[in-house]
Tab-separated table of C-alpha atoms in Angstrom:
chain	number	residue	atom	x	y	z
A	1	MET	CA	25.691	101.916	139.573
A	2	CYS	CA	28.687	103.163	137.596
A	3	TYR	CA	28.373	104.990	134.280
A	4	GLN	CA	31.345	105.030	131.962
A	5	LEU	CA	32.531	108.416	130.837
A	6	ASN	CA	33.644	107.042	127.501
A	7	GLY	CA	30.199	105.590	126.692
A	8	PRO	CA	27.804	106.956	124.028
A	9	PHE	CA	25.853	110.171	124.616
A	10	THR	CA	22.079	110.030	124.828
A	11	SER	CA	21.629	112.497	121.994
A	12	SER	CA	23.387	112.930	118.638
A	13	HIS	CA	23.170	116.708	119.097
A	14	GLU	CA	25.072	116.410	122.365
A	15	GLU	CA	27.704	114.264	120.659
A	16	ILE	CA	28.190	116.815	117.875
A	17	ALA	CA	28.400	119.642	120.380
A	18	PHE	CA	30.983	117.702	122.379
A	19	HIS	CA	33.258	117.350	119.378
A	20	GLN	CA	32.766	120.826	117.986
A	21	THR	CA	32.664	123.277	120.901
A	22	ASN	CA	35.242	124.180	123.514
A	23	HIS	CA	32.433	124.905	125.938
A	24	SER	CA	31.355	121.279	125.953
A	25	ASN	CA	34.954	120.110	126.309
A	26	ALA	CA	35.292	122.244	129.417
A	27	SER	CA	31.998	120.850	130.742
A	28	VAL	CA	33.157	117.279	130.233
A	29	PHE	CA	36.445	118.096	131.957
A	30	ARG	CA	34.585	119.605	134.915
A	31	PHE	CA	32.317	116.571	135.061
A	32	LYS	CA	35.312	114.256	135.094
A	33	LYS	CA	36.974	116.362	137.782
A	34	ASN	CA	33.834	116.411	139.914
A	35	GLN	CA	33.406	112.646	139.555
A	36	THR	CA	37.018	112.076	140.550
A	37	ALA	CA	36.603	114.310	143.594
A	38	GLY	CA	33.853	112.031	144.900
A	39	VAL	CA	35.803	108.800	144.434
A	40	THR	CA	37.033	107.019	147.559
A	41	PHE	CA	38.924	103.782	148.045
A	42	ILE	CA	38.591	101.341	150.918
A	43	LEU	CA	41.761	99.381	151.686
A	44	TRP	CA	41.339	95.781	152.782
A	45	VAL	CA	44.162	95.699	155.333
A	46	PHE	CA	44.261	91.973	156.117
A	47	SER	CA	40.574	92.298	156.990
A	48	GLU	CA	40.106	88.549	156.487
A	49	TYR	CA	42.173	88.044	159.662
A	50	PRO	CA	40.453	90.228	162.305
A	51	ASP	CA	42.180	88.489	165.227
A	52	LEU	CA	45.576	89.470	163.842
A	53	GLN	CA	44.884	93.205	163.556
A	54	THR	CA	46.435	94.143	166.923
A	55	PRO	CA	49.484	91.831	166.662
A	56	LEU	CA	50.115	93.070	163.110
A	57	PHE	CA	49.875	96.679	164.280
A	58	LEU	CA	52.537	96.047	166.937
A	59	VAL	CA	54.782	94.211	164.476
A	60	PHE	CA	54.531	96.918	161.799
A	61	LEU	CA	54.961	99.698	164.366
A	62	THR	CA	58.175	98.038	165.566
A	63	ILE	CA	59.419	97.609	162.002
A	64	TYR	CA	58.618	101.231	161.142
A	65	THR	CA	60.381	102.514	164.266
A	66	ILE	CA	63.489	100.486	163.412
A	67	THR	CA	63.276	101.693	159.798
A	68	VAL	CA	63.126	105.370	160.758
A	69	LEU	CA	65.891	105.117	163.371
A	70	GLY	CA	68.053	102.883	161.175
A	71	ASN	CA	67.883	104.937	157.985
A	72	LEU	CA	68.117	108.374	159.617
A	73	GLY	CA	70.846	107.021	161.901
A	74	MET	CA	72.795	105.730	158.897
A	75	ILE	CA	72.576	109.138	157.208
A	76	MET	CA	73.794	110.843	160.389
A	77	VAL	CA	76.668	108.372	160.895
A	78	ILE	CA	77.843	108.829	157.308
A	79	LYS	CA	77.693	112.612	157.672
A	80	ILE	CA	79.701	112.860	160.914
A	81	ASN	CA	82.413	110.290	160.159
A	82	PRO	CA	85.040	111.592	157.665
A	83	LYS	CA	86.123	108.003	156.928
A	84	LEU	CA	82.712	107.408	155.382
A	85	HIS	CA	82.901	110.335	152.958
A	86	THR	CA	83.447	108.011	150.009
A	87	PRO	CA	81.376	107.292	146.879
A	88	MET	CA	80.005	104.037	148.311
A	89	TYR	CA	78.639	105.752	151.419
A	90	PHE	CA	77.431	108.701	149.382
A	91	PHE	CA	75.179	106.255	147.504
A	92	LEU	CA	74.296	104.490	150.745
A	93	SER	CA	73.151	107.735	152.372
A	94	HIS	CA	70.760	108.315	149.465
A	95	LEU	CA	69.612	104.682	149.634
A	96	SER	CA	68.824	105.230	153.323
A	97	PHE	CA	66.947	108.446	152.487
A	98	VAL	CA	64.906	106.629	149.842
A	99	GLY	CA	64.170	103.775	152.264
A	100	PHE	CA	62.964	106.212	154.922
A	101	CYS	CA	60.738	108.103	152.462
A	102	TYR	CA	59.354	104.917	150.921
A	103	SER	CA	58.429	103.443	154.295
A	104	THR	CA	56.895	106.745	155.442
A	105	THR	CA	54.764	106.885	152.300
A	106	VAL	CA	53.166	103.515	153.022
A	107	THR	CA	53.465	102.413	156.667
A	108	PRO	CA	51.655	105.219	158.594
A	109	LYS	CA	48.463	104.623	156.584
A	110	LEU	CA	48.852	100.872	157.112
A	111	LEU	CA	49.163	101.382	160.876
A	112	GLU	CA	46.130	103.688	160.918
A	113	ASN	CA	43.974	101.201	159.034
A	114	LEU	CA	44.895	98.397	161.419
A	115	VAL	CA	43.388	100.224	164.420
A	116	VAL	CA	40.439	102.169	162.961
A	117	GLU	CA	37.230	100.893	161.410
A	118	ASP	CA	37.121	103.580	158.721
A	119	ARG	CA	39.705	102.365	156.207
A	120	THR	CA	38.882	104.776	153.441
A	121	ILE	CA	41.442	106.804	151.533
A	122	SER	CA	40.524	109.616	149.162
A	123	PHE	CA	41.187	109.373	145.454
A	124	THR	CA	43.814	112.114	145.734
A	125	GLY	CA	45.444	110.419	148.722
A	126	CYS	CA	45.570	107.072	146.942
A	127	ILE	CA	47.052	108.537	143.764
A	128	MET	CA	49.627	110.543	145.741
A	129	GLN	CA	50.653	107.450	147.679
A	130	PHE	CA	51.071	105.581	144.384
A	131	PHE	CA	52.983	108.522	142.859
A	132	PHE	CA	55.551	108.809	145.663
A	133	ALA	CA	55.891	105.045	146.081
A	134	CYS	CA	56.791	104.779	142.385
A	135	ILE	CA	59.416	107.509	142.724
A	136	PHE	CA	61.151	105.792	145.619
A	137	VAL	CA	61.016	102.217	144.305
A	138	VAL	CA	62.426	103.207	140.885
A	139	THR	CA	65.084	105.357	142.564
A	140	GLU	CA	66.149	102.433	144.759
A	141	THR	CA	66.319	100.175	141.700
A	142	PHE	CA	68.876	102.396	139.980
A	143	MET	CA	70.651	103.394	143.206
A	144	LEU	CA	71.508	99.718	143.720
A	145	ALA	CA	72.769	99.588	140.120
A	146	ALA	CA	74.961	102.665	140.710
A	147	MET	CA	76.364	101.011	143.833
A	148	ALA	CA	77.165	97.884	141.816
A	149	TYR	CA	79.124	100.016	139.348
A	150	ASP	CA	80.925	101.635	142.267
A	151	ARG	CA	81.956	98.194	143.598
A	152	PHE	CA	83.121	97.218	140.091
A	153	VAL	CA	85.449	100.228	139.891
A	154	ALA	CA	86.688	99.706	143.467
A	155	VAL	CA	87.608	96.045	142.905
A	156	CYS	CA	88.668	96.027	139.248
A	157	ASN	CA	90.391	99.449	139.085
A	158	PRO	CA	91.416	100.301	142.668
A	159	LEU	CA	94.242	102.638	141.612
A	160	LEU	CA	91.862	104.736	139.495
A	161	TYR	CA	88.941	104.540	141.925
A	162	THR	CA	89.203	108.095	143.267
A	163	VAL	CA	89.499	109.549	139.771
A	164	ALA	CA	86.878	107.326	138.119
A	165	MET	CA	84.278	107.747	140.873
A	166	SER	CA	84.567	111.516	141.159
A	167	GLN	CA	82.109	113.579	143.171
A	168	ARG	CA	80.695	114.954	139.926
A	169	LEU	CA	80.006	111.476	138.513
A	170	CYS	CA	78.437	110.292	141.770
A	171	SER	CA	76.171	113.342	141.874
A	172	LEU	CA	75.175	112.785	138.236
A	173	LEU	CA	74.309	109.120	138.896
A	174	VAL	CA	72.179	110.046	141.899
A	175	ALA	CA	70.485	112.917	140.046
A	176	ALA	CA	69.792	110.641	137.074
A	177	SER	CA	68.178	108.060	139.376
A	178	TYR	CA	65.866	110.634	140.942
A	179	SER	CA	65.068	112.291	137.597
A	180	TRP	CA	64.236	109.045	135.801
A	181	SER	CA	62.089	107.871	138.715
A	182	LEU	CA	60.152	111.148	138.575
A	183	VAL	CA	59.560	110.729	134.822
A	184	CYS	CA	58.378	107.137	135.322
A	185	SER	CA	56.091	108.064	138.203
A	186	LEU	CA	54.523	110.981	136.324
A	187	THR	CA	53.920	108.718	133.311
A	188	TYR	CA	52.339	105.934	135.391
A	189	THR	CA	50.160	108.408	137.267
A	190	TYR	CA	48.999	110.155	134.088
A	191	PHE	CA	47.736	106.922	132.532
A	192	LEU	CA	46.195	105.873	135.837
A	193	LEU	CA	44.234	109.144	135.897
A	194	THR	CA	42.697	108.312	132.507
A	195	LEU	CA	40.769	105.445	134.144
A	196	SER	CA	37.262	105.772	135.543
A	197	PHE	CA	36.144	104.505	138.939
A	198	CYS	CA	32.944	104.064	140.929
A	199	ARG	CA	32.433	106.376	143.882
A	200	THR	CA	33.359	103.586	146.342
A	201	ASN	CA	36.059	101.045	145.467
A	202	PHE	CA	37.377	98.154	147.537
A	203	ILE	CA	41.143	97.706	147.019
A	204	ASN	CA	42.307	94.201	147.866
A	205	ASN	CA	45.603	95.401	149.323
A	206	PHE	CA	46.953	97.592	152.125
A	207	VAL	CA	48.661	99.975	149.703
A	208	CYS	CA	47.538	101.832	146.583
A	209	GLU	CA	49.481	99.684	144.151
A	210	HIS	CA	48.943	99.796	140.392
A	211	VAL	CA	47.576	96.263	140.048
A	212	ALA	CA	45.098	96.792	142.892
A	213	ILE	CA	43.910	100.190	141.610
A	214	VAL	CA	43.457	98.971	138.026
A	215	ALA	CA	41.496	95.962	139.282
A	216	VAL	CA	38.677	98.228	140.547
A	217	SER	CA	38.490	100.446	137.458
A	218	TYR	CA	35.486	100.007	135.167
A	219	SER	CA	37.186	101.497	132.094
A	220	ASP	CA	39.667	99.728	129.819
A	221	PRO	CA	43.065	99.683	131.611
A	222	TYR	CA	44.991	98.328	128.599
A	223	MET	CA	47.158	101.410	127.977
A	224	SER	CA	47.939	101.934	131.660
A	225	GLN	CA	48.894	98.280	132.108
A	226	LYS	CA	50.967	98.226	128.927
A	227	VAL	CA	52.873	101.411	129.807
A	228	ILE	CA	53.785	100.238	133.304
A	229	LEU	CA	54.662	96.748	132.026
A	230	VAL	CA	57.047	98.080	129.372
A	231	SER	CA	58.578	100.672	131.686
A	232	ALA	CA	58.938	98.329	134.674
A	233	THR	CA	60.457	95.641	132.451
A	234	PHE	CA	62.952	98.146	131.056
A	235	ASN	CA	63.869	99.375	134.544
A	236	GLU	CA	64.286	95.875	135.937
A	237	ILE	CA	66.261	94.488	132.992
A	238	SER	CA	68.521	97.534	132.568
A	239	SER	CA	69.367	97.687	136.279
A	240	LEU	CA	69.968	93.940	136.467
A	241	VAL	CA	72.212	94.085	133.380
A	242	ILE	CA	74.356	96.754	135.079
A	243	ILE	CA	74.454	94.763	138.325
A	244	LEU	CA	75.166	91.352	136.766
A	245	THR	CA	77.783	92.753	134.375
A	246	SER	CA	79.536	94.587	137.214
A	247	TYR	CA	79.610	91.516	139.421
A	248	ALA	CA	80.693	89.253	136.573
A	249	PHE	CA	83.815	91.409	136.133
A	250	ILE	CA	84.256	91.564	139.913
A	251	PHE	CA	84.109	87.767	140.156
A	252	ILE	CA	86.660	87.330	137.342
A	253	THR	CA	89.013	89.886	138.906
A	254	VAL	CA	88.727	88.372	142.383
A	255	MET	CA	89.361	84.832	141.158
A	256	LYS	CA	92.584	86.034	139.513
A	257	MET	CA	93.914	87.356	142.831
A	258	PRO	CA	96.869	85.243	144.044
A	259	SER	CA	96.159	85.430	147.784
A	260	THR	CA	93.177	83.918	149.591
A	261	GLY	CA	93.127	86.892	151.973
A	262	GLY	CA	92.795	89.318	149.083
A	263	ARG	CA	89.882	87.350	147.608
A	264	LYS	CA	88.155	87.161	150.978
A	265	LYS	CA	88.530	90.902	151.542
A	266	ALA	CA	87.218	91.724	148.056
A	267	PHE	CA	84.173	89.499	148.462
A	268	SER	CA	83.557	90.952	151.917
A	269	THR	CA	83.291	94.490	150.508
A	270	CYS	CA	80.550	93.310	148.126
A	271	ALA	CA	78.647	90.967	150.457
A	272	SER	CA	76.346	93.603	151.984
A	273	HIS	CA	75.429	95.059	148.608
A	274	LEU	CA	74.798	91.619	147.105
A	275	THR	CA	72.527	90.762	150.025
A	276	ALA	CA	70.496	93.959	149.549
A	277	ILE	CA	70.246	93.359	145.781
A	278	THR	CA	69.120	89.746	146.208
A	279	ILE	CA	66.383	90.640	148.688
A	280	PHE	CA	65.091	93.644	146.723
A	281	HIS	CA	65.092	92.230	143.187
A	282	GLY	CA	64.098	88.746	144.364
A	283	THR	CA	60.973	90.146	146.020
A	284	ILE	CA	60.091	92.371	143.048
A	285	LEU	CA	60.449	89.486	140.577
A	286	LEU	CA	58.412	87.191	142.815
A	287	LEU	CA	55.660	89.790	143.163
A	288	TYR	CA	55.280	90.509	139.451
A	289	CYS	CA	55.740	86.929	138.289
A	290	VAL	CA	52.771	85.745	140.385
A	291	PRO	CA	49.813	84.822	138.132
A	292	ASN	CA	46.932	87.264	138.339
A	293	SER	CA	44.389	85.047	140.096
A	294	LYS	CA	42.292	85.230	143.239
A	295	SER	CA	44.404	82.564	144.936
A	296	SER	CA	47.532	84.673	144.436
A	297	TRP	CA	46.257	87.780	146.267
A	298	LEU	CA	47.551	86.616	149.652
A	299	MET	CA	51.007	86.067	148.174
A	300	VAL	CA	50.818	89.494	146.527
A	301	LYS	CA	49.971	91.084	149.888
A	302	VAL	CA	52.826	89.282	151.660
A	303	ALA	CA	55.310	90.262	148.938
A	304	SER	CA	54.001	93.845	149.011
A	305	VAL	CA	54.529	93.990	152.779
A	306	PHE	CA	58.051	92.690	152.333
A	307	TYR	CA	59.268	95.186	149.757
A	308	THR	CA	57.359	98.214	151.064
A	309	VAL	CA	57.775	97.722	154.818
A	310	VAL	CA	60.483	95.153	155.574
A	311	ILE	CA	63.172	95.944	152.970
A	312	PRO	CA	63.540	99.630	154.014
A	313	MET	CA	64.267	98.309	157.513
A	314	LEU	CA	66.735	95.647	156.336
A	315	ASN	CA	68.993	97.917	154.244
A	316	PRO	CA	70.559	99.916	157.121
A	317	LEU	CA	70.869	96.738	159.203
A	318	ILE	CA	72.624	94.865	156.384
A	319	TYR	CA	75.144	97.633	155.776
A	320	SER	CA	75.769	98.518	159.427
A	321	LEU	CA	76.165	95.025	160.886
A	322	ARG	CA	78.896	94.110	158.399
A	323	ASN	CA	80.824	97.381	158.510
A	324	LYS	CA	83.469	98.101	161.124
A	325	ASP	CA	83.586	101.862	160.484
A	326	VAL	CA	79.821	102.225	160.910
A	327	LYS	CA	79.789	100.133	164.093
A	328	GLU	CA	82.759	102.072	165.493
A	329	THR	CA	81.054	105.407	164.817
A	330	VAL	CA	77.841	104.219	166.481
A	331	ARG	CA	79.827	102.949	169.478
A	332	LYS	CA	81.557	106.329	169.895
A	333	LEU	CA	78.221	108.157	169.640
A	334	VAL	CA	76.689	105.949	172.315
A	335	ILE	CA	79.709	106.404	174.619
A	336	THR	CA	79.646	110.189	174.082
A	337	LYS	CA	75.926	110.365	174.904
A	338	LEU	CA	76.389	108.266	178.044
A	339	LEU	CA	79.250	110.469	179.227
A	340	CYS	CA	77.174	113.601	178.607
A	341	HIS	CA	74.320	112.205	180.697
A	342	LYS	CA	76.692	111.276	183.536
A	343	ILE	CA	78.192	114.777	183.567
């Protein structure tokens, strides 16, 4: 049985002492801390499909391997090729770093839970997973917006591109993305920690996501839900406004170009970024527009898998497959390695 911490005390004297003495405040704090220390969560990792556990493990292991190699490989390629030392690839290297960190925050635990019977995760582990996942997803949201602004300057003001997108501005945009994501994550986590939980909680998801954690709380989650709703809405709308405004100006500028070749080249430079934006924001909007009902949990799980596991893998593939400089650098690296082995 669960007992709410915010319920009435059994004695009026205890209630008065609680409000009037620091000693009782400290006792309540220690009680809350001790209760939290004993809380564990059990993740339902597609447990309704036991026959699929092994195939899913192999699929997710393959995806994670590609994600790690793809994102770290992209960072390395950008670092060693001087042609890629531009603002666009500066943002892309950080996007790859965020994708790697995001996937590493979620996927190893998912893989573990697919092969072991004990699918528990400690309260601290669950909250830390939520904390870091929030940092990386909010960072990616605004990193994509910064890249949209970069494409706007490159297409609409090509002669001023080097001056407008200075190293200082790029560093400020990246720092702002990380800083704001940290503020958001700390805020979400703080309000999540105000909730009370039973000692054992079954989370109907493979990841410690806000909706799933709140669903197993026995205290009123109104403030936590309201804070994350307002903040997430602000983040999504503000980033989409930057992206849509940038691409509206890009579209107008491109359509005014006299040559078909020029228009094709301009659209080609934006195609990879538009693809990444569509997949990321499309999945996020689908996930959070799903009605909160029992029948929607499977869709929530599938969408969660897509944006936490699949998207970090897709980003380096999208940008590398459509970029000649990246492919040329990879080809030279492979040739160099082969020659070294032959020697």
